[in-house]
mmCIF file of C-alpha atoms in Angstrom:
data_model
loop_
_atom_site.group_PDB
_atom_site.id
_atom_site.type_symbol
_atom_site.label_atom_id
_atom_site.label_comp_id
_atom_site.label_asym_id
_atom_site.label_seq_id
_atom_site.Cartn_x
_atom_site.Cartn_y
_atom_site.Cartn_z
ATOM 1 C CA MET A 1 -21.389 7.389 35.370
ATOM 2 C CA SER A 2 -18.607 5.610 37.317
ATOM 3 C CA VAL A 3 -15.209 4.783 35.920
ATOM 4 C CA ARG A 4 -16.048 1.108 36.081
ATOM 5 C CA ALA A 5 -19.229 1.609 34.146
ATOM 6 C CA LEU A 6 -17.412 3.664 31.510
ATOM 7 C CA VAL A 7 -14.854 0.908 31.047
ATOM 8 C CA ALA A 8 -17.602 -1.704 30.634
ATOM 9 C CA VAL A 9 -19.295 0.461 28.024
ATOM 10 C CA GLY A 10 -16.013 0.907 26.202
ATOM 11 C CA LEU A 11 -15.438 -2.809 26.153
ATOM 12 C CA VAL A 12 -18.876 -3.566 24.785
ATOM 13 C CA LEU A 13 -18.589 -0.908 22.074
ATOM 14 C CA GLY A 14 -15.055 -1.515 20.996
ATOM 15 C CA LEU A 15 -14.080 -5.051 21.871
ATOM 16 C CA GLY A 16 -17.108 -7.241 21.667
ATOM 17 C CA LEU A 17 -15.083 -10.275 20.755
ATOM 18 C CA ALA A 18 -13.108 -10.173 23.916
ATOM 19 C CA ALA A 19 -15.758 -9.200 26.361
ATOM 20 C CA PRO A 20 -16.923 -12.049 28.632
ATOM 21 C CA ALA A 21 -20.576 -11.753 29.526
ATOM 22 C CA PRO A 22 -21.575 -11.756 33.207
ATOM 23 C CA GLY A 23 -21.806 -15.297 34.458
ATOM 24 C CA ASP A 24 -19.496 -16.754 31.785
ATOM 25 C CA GLU A 25 -17.507 -19.595 33.314
ATOM 26 C CA ILE A 26 -14.759 -21.832 31.937
ATOM 27 C CA GLU A 27 -13.083 -24.906 33.337
ATOM 28 C CA LEU A 28 -9.329 -24.329 33.727
ATOM 29 C CA GLY A 29 -8.350 -27.924 34.128
ATOM 30 C CA SER A 30 -4.526 -28.084 34.265
ATOM 31 C CA ILE A 31 -4.244 -24.337 33.647
ATOM 32 C CA ARG A 32 -3.263 -22.310 36.711
ATOM 33 C CA ILE A 33 -3.205 -18.514 37.069
ATOM 34 C CA GLU A 34 -0.773 -17.245 39.688
ATOM 35 C CA THR A 35 -0.503 -13.563 40.598
ATOM 36 C CA PRO A 36 1.294 -11.529 43.297
ATOM 37 C CA GLU A 37 -0.723 -11.400 46.498
ATOM 38 C CA GLY A 38 -2.118 -7.989 47.329
ATOM 39 C CA ASP A 39 -1.452 -6.409 43.874
ATOM 40 C CA LEU A 40 -4.640 -5.250 42.195
ATOM 41 C CA ARG A 41 -2.994 -5.715 38.809
ATOM 42 C CA GLY A 42 -3.136 -9.408 39.494
ATOM 43 C CA ARG A 43 -6.867 -9.321 39.383
ATOM 44 C CA GLU A 44 -6.642 -7.452 36.056
ATOM 45 C CA PHE A 45 -4.318 -10.126 34.738
ATOM 46 C CA HIS A 46 -6.692 -12.888 35.934
ATOM 47 C CA ARG A 47 -9.660 -11.261 34.225
ATOM 48 C CA GLY A 48 -7.702 -10.777 31.044
ATOM 49 C CA ILE A 49 -6.600 -14.408 30.957
ATOM 50 C CA MET A 50 -10.226 -15.573 31.564
ATOM 51 C CA ALA A 51 -11.476 -13.308 28.810
ATOM 52 C CA GLY A 52 -8.868 -14.645 26.424
ATOM 53 C CA LEU A 53 -9.644 -18.261 27.217
ATOM 54 C CA LEU A 54 -13.365 -17.607 26.597
ATOM 55 C CA VAL A 55 -12.441 -16.192 23.165
ATOM 56 C CA MET A 56 -10.480 -19.337 22.452
ATOM 57 C CA ARG A 57 -13.354 -21.551 23.518
ATOM 58 C CA ASP A 58 -16.136 -19.688 21.750
ATOM 59 C CA LYS A 59 -14.736 -17.867 18.670
ATOM 60 C CA SER A 60 -12.604 -20.487 16.886
ATOM 61 C CA PRO A 61 -12.699 -24.308 16.692
ATOM 62 C CA TYR A 62 -8.935 -24.303 16.224
ATOM 63 C CA LEU A 63 -8.175 -22.196 19.281
ATOM 64 C CA ALA A 64 -10.729 -24.299 21.148
ATOM 65 C CA GLN A 65 -8.667 -27.366 20.323
ATOM 66 C CA LEU A 66 -5.553 -25.674 21.704
ATOM 67 C CA LEU A 67 -7.437 -24.694 24.851
ATOM 68 C CA ARG A 68 -8.657 -28.244 25.386
ATOM 69 C CA ALA A 69 -5.149 -29.567 25.006
ATOM 70 C CA ALA A 70 -3.994 -27.113 27.762
ATOM 71 C CA GLN A 71 -7.014 -27.952 29.979
ATOM 72 C CA ASP A 72 -6.435 -31.688 29.630
ATOM 73 C CA ALA A 73 -2.593 -31.478 29.971
ATOM 74 C CA PRO A 74 -1.002 -34.182 32.124
ATOM 75 C CA PHE A 75 0.992 -31.548 33.997
ATOM 76 C CA PRO A 76 0.223 -27.975 35.144
ATOM 77 C CA ILE A 77 0.492 -24.902 32.879
ATOM 78 C CA VAL A 78 0.948 -21.966 35.183
ATOM 79 C CA LEU A 79 0.341 -18.400 33.860
ATOM 80 C CA HIS A 80 2.151 -15.477 35.458
ATOM 81 C CA PRO A 81 1.972 -11.745 34.880
ATOM 82 C CA LEU A 82 5.144 -9.905 33.900
ATOM 83 C CA MET A 83 5.486 -6.786 36.045
ATOM 84 C CA GLU A 84 8.375 -5.168 37.826
ATOM 85 C CA ASP A 85 10.098 -8.316 39.070
ATOM 86 C CA ARG A 86 13.135 -8.581 36.794
ATOM 87 C CA ALA A 87 13.765 -12.095 38.081
ATOM 88 C CA MET A 88 10.777 -13.161 35.961
ATOM 89 C CA SER A 89 11.822 -11.413 32.832
ATOM 90 C CA LEU A 90 13.599 -13.127 29.880
ATOM 91 C CA HIS A 91 16.988 -11.667 29.030
ATOM 92 C CA ASN A 92 16.156 -8.722 31.312
ATOM 93 C CA ASP A 93 13.290 -7.652 29.008
ATOM 94 C CA PRO A 94 10.161 -7.092 31.190
ATOM 95 C CA TYR A 95 7.880 -6.799 28.196
ATOM 96 C CA ARG A 96 8.783 -10.012 26.343
ATOM 97 C CA PRO A 97 6.349 -12.891 26.817
ATOM 98 C CA TYR A 98 7.755 -16.397 26.962
ATOM 99 C CA ALA A 99 7.158 -19.928 28.153
ATOM 100 C CA ARG A 100 9.643 -22.218 29.881
ATOM 101 C CA VAL A 101 9.967 -25.463 31.680
ATOM 102 C CA GLY A 102 8.328 -25.123 35.120
ATOM 103 C CA GLY A 103 9.788 -28.160 36.850
ATOM 104 C CA SER A 104 11.488 -31.497 36.530
ATOM 105 C CA ARG A 105 10.690 -33.971 33.744
ATOM 106 C CA VAL A 106 7.803 -36.155 34.886
ATOM 107 C CA LEU A 107 6.107 -39.430 33.875
ATOM 108 C CA GLY A 108 2.332 -38.923 33.801
ATOM 109 C CA ARG A 109 -0.320 -41.482 34.710
ATOM 110 C CA ASP A 110 -1.048 -41.964 31.030
ATOM 111 C CA GLY A 111 2.585 -42.607 30.185
ATOM 112 C CA THR A 112 3.260 -39.111 28.884
ATOM 113 C CA ILE A 113 6.757 -37.867 29.624
ATOM 114 C CA GLY A 114 6.842 -34.080 29.769
ATOM 115 C CA TYR A 115 7.358 -31.103 31.947
ATOM 116 C CA PRO A 116 5.212 -28.639 33.976
ATOM 117 C CA ALA A 117 5.146 -25.370 32.041
ATOM 118 C CA ALA A 118 5.284 -21.758 33.110
ATOM 119 C CA VAL A 119 4.031 -18.966 30.872
ATOM 120 C CA TYR A 120 4.822 -15.299 31.403
ATOM 121 C CA LEU A 121 2.680 -12.571 29.735
ATOM 122 C CA THR A 122 2.316 -8.824 30.239
ATOM 123 C CA LEU A 123 -0.910 -7.292 31.333
ATOM 124 C CA ALA A 124 -1.132 -5.631 27.900
ATOM 125 C CA ASN A 125 -0.849 -9.054 26.232
ATOM 126 C CA VAL A 126 -4.108 -10.190 27.839
ATOM 127 C CA ASN A 127 -6.074 -7.023 28.610
ATOM 128 C CA PRO A 128 -9.037 -7.051 26.156
ATOM 129 C CA TYR A 129 -9.296 -3.277 26.402
ATOM 130 C CA TRP A 130 -5.981 -2.853 24.669
ATOM 131 C CA SER A 131 -5.114 -3.566 21.075
ATOM 132 C CA GLU A 132 -1.916 -5.357 22.203
ATOM 133 C CA SER A 133 -4.063 -8.337 23.224
ATOM 134 C CA LYS A 134 -5.016 -8.874 19.582
ATOM 135 C CA ARG A 135 -1.455 -9.850 18.703
ATOM 136 C CA GLY A 136 -2.094 -13.365 19.983
ATOM 137 C CA MET A 137 0.659 -13.824 22.529
ATOM 138 C CA LEU A 138 -1.630 -15.916 24.739
ATOM 139 C CA ALA A 139 -2.197 -18.415 21.942
ATOM 140 C CA HIS A 140 1.493 -18.257 20.908
ATOM 141 C CA GLU A 141 2.811 -19.033 24.340
ATOM 142 C CA LEU A 142 0.173 -21.682 25.024
ATOM 143 C CA VAL A 143 1.480 -23.605 22.030
ATOM 144 C CA HIS A 144 4.946 -23.667 23.634
ATOM 145 C CA ALA A 145 3.463 -24.697 26.977
ATOM 146 C CA VAL A 146 1.358 -27.458 25.508
ATOM 147 C CA ASP A 147 4.494 -28.755 23.632
ATOM 148 C CA LEU A 148 6.340 -28.894 26.931
ATOM 149 C CA VAL A 149 3.725 -30.676 28.987
ATOM 150 C CA TYR A 150 3.091 -33.316 26.325
ATOM 151 C CA GLY A 151 6.800 -33.793 25.635
ATOM 152 C CA ARG A 152 6.543 -32.603 22.051
ATOM 153 C CA SER A 153 8.919 -29.697 21.930
ATOM 154 C CA HIS A 154 10.841 -29.821 18.644
ATOM 155 C CA PRO A 155 14.608 -29.704 19.136
ATOM 156 C CA GLU A 156 14.906 -26.849 16.657
ATOM 157 C CA ARG A 157 13.726 -23.469 17.972
ATOM 158 C CA LEU A 158 12.824 -22.285 14.471
ATOM 159 C CA VAL A 159 10.291 -25.070 14.151
ATOM 160 C CA ARG A 160 8.915 -24.346 17.620
ATOM 161 C CA GLU A 161 8.338 -20.713 16.699
ATOM 162 C CA ARG A 162 6.746 -21.564 13.363
ATOM 163 C CA ARG A 163 4.242 -23.768 15.196
ATOM 164 C CA ALA A 164 3.456 -21.051 17.733
ATOM 165 C CA SER A 165 3.228 -18.389 15.096
ATOM 166 C CA PHE A 166 0.614 -20.443 13.266
ATOM 167 C CA MET A 167 -1.782 -20.378 16.206
ATOM 168 C CA GLU A 168 -0.873 -16.796 16.888
ATOM 169 C CA ASN A 169 -2.174 -15.994 13.347
ATOM 170 C CA VAL A 170 -5.341 -17.963 14.061
ATOM 171 C CA TRP A 171 -5.971 -15.641 16.999
ATOM 172 C CA ARG A 172 -5.142 -12.550 14.925
ATOM 173 C CA ASP A 173 -7.527 -13.645 12.223
ATOM 174 C CA VAL A 174 -10.385 -14.118 14.717
ATOM 175 C CA HIS A 175 -9.753 -10.562 15.983
ATOM 176 C CA GLY A 176 -9.431 -9.029 12.505
ATOM 177 C CA TRP A 177 -5.833 -8.118 13.266
ATOM 178 C CA ARG A 178 -2.976 -7.985 10.743
ATOM 179 C CA LEU A 179 -1.496 -11.401 10.310
ATOM 180 C CA THR A 180 2.167 -11.743 11.226
ATOM 181 C CA GLU A 181 4.325 -12.581 8.119
ATOM 182 C CA GLN A 182 7.782 -12.669 9.736
ATOM 183 C CA TYR A 183 9.309 -13.685 13.070
ATOM 184 C CA PHE A 184 12.317 -11.885 14.474
ATOM 185 C CA ASP A 185 13.427 -11.561 18.074
ATOM 186 C CA GLY A 186 17.133 -10.794 17.795
ATOM 187 C CA LYS A 187 18.155 -14.375 18.636
ATOM 188 C CA LEU A 188 17.045 -16.156 15.457
ATOM 189 C CA PRO A 189 17.590 -14.916 11.902
ATOM 190 C CA ALA A 190 14.270 -13.446 10.669
ATOM 191 C CA PHE A 191 12.049 -15.999 8.857
ATOM 192 C CA GLU A 192 8.668 -15.926 7.184
ATOM 193 C CA THR A 193 5.582 -17.066 9.038
ATOM 194 C CA LEU A 194 3.140 -17.515 6.155
ATOM 195 C CA GLU A 195 2.012 -21.095 6.901
ATOM 196 C CA TYR A 196 -1.403 -19.994 8.310
ATOM 197 C CA GLN A 197 -2.067 -17.814 5.297
ATOM 198 C CA ARG A 198 -1.271 -20.663 2.901
ATOM 199 C CA ALA A 199 -3.207 -23.234 4.915
ATOM 200 C CA LYS A 200 -6.248 -20.961 4.925
ATOM 201 C CA SER A 201 -6.150 -20.425 1.183
ATOM 202 C CA ARG A 202 -5.900 -24.224 0.665
ATOM 203 C CA GLY A 203 -8.441 -25.305 3.185
ATOM 204 C CA ALA A 204 -5.730 -27.028 5.259
ATOM 205 C CA ILE A 205 -6.048 -25.275 8.654
ATOM 206 C CA ALA A 206 -7.693 -28.216 10.381
ATOM 207 C CA ARG A 207 -4.957 -30.618 9.180
ATOM 208 C CA CYS A 208 -2.239 -28.304 10.395
ATOM 209 C CA VAL A 209 -3.862 -27.810 13.831
ATOM 210 C CA GLN A 210 -4.234 -31.556 14.188
ATOM 211 C CA MET A 211 -0.542 -31.970 13.447
ATOM 212 C CA LEU A 212 0.447 -29.259 15.898
ATOM 213 C CA LEU A 213 -1.523 -30.855 18.719
ATOM 214 C CA SER A 214 -0.429 -34.469 18.104
ATOM 215 C CA THR A 215 3.214 -34.333 16.930
ATOM 216 C CA SER A 216 6.318 -32.186 17.243
ATOM 217 C CA ALA A 217 6.527 -31.711 13.463
ATOM 218 C CA PHE A 218 5.294 -28.820 11.371
ATOM 219 C CA ASP A 219 4.780 -29.980 7.737
ATOM 220 C CA CYS A 220 2.216 -27.366 6.779
ATOM 221 C CA PRO A 221 1.808 -25.608 3.414
#
């Protein structure tokens, strides 16, 4: 059996949630995937992103809402792989995913004032063969990107990270992964991220997701 066949078998046996079936297609809309030309890892990144977007579309109504917001965004959301190029890394850390403004502030046709967004993720963050992908960094950073393109980024970083951690936990729950209970990155003091857990226990997830995707606030349980 070829290496490719073995990999496919491993995916089906171990990661059924993340495995896109042959022929699966998804409309990217305003989402762009840019990879280094001639680097085969770029193809791996592209496949991983597509697999993750399919999970968002098919496995959770809440992740599907986030995906639709990204697809329908008034400005581009460009996804990049983090590899050896230190110029792309945040604070010289090549393994730390992040999102940032990708261009000048723009007025959209619908009156939205926002920014193009750029998202940087490692191959491990999106490779469905690896457990790292279950951590939910794709969903986490897409929240930041969606906030940027719709002009909804909260001025306080702590609030921005709470919002993103909520959708990260939606992803983790879908994958049966341990939910994150604390955020710490060395820049902010550590804080609890239990909003998703409380919202789930109170039947308030839908309300919280609606708030996340329509305002800059985060008044969740």
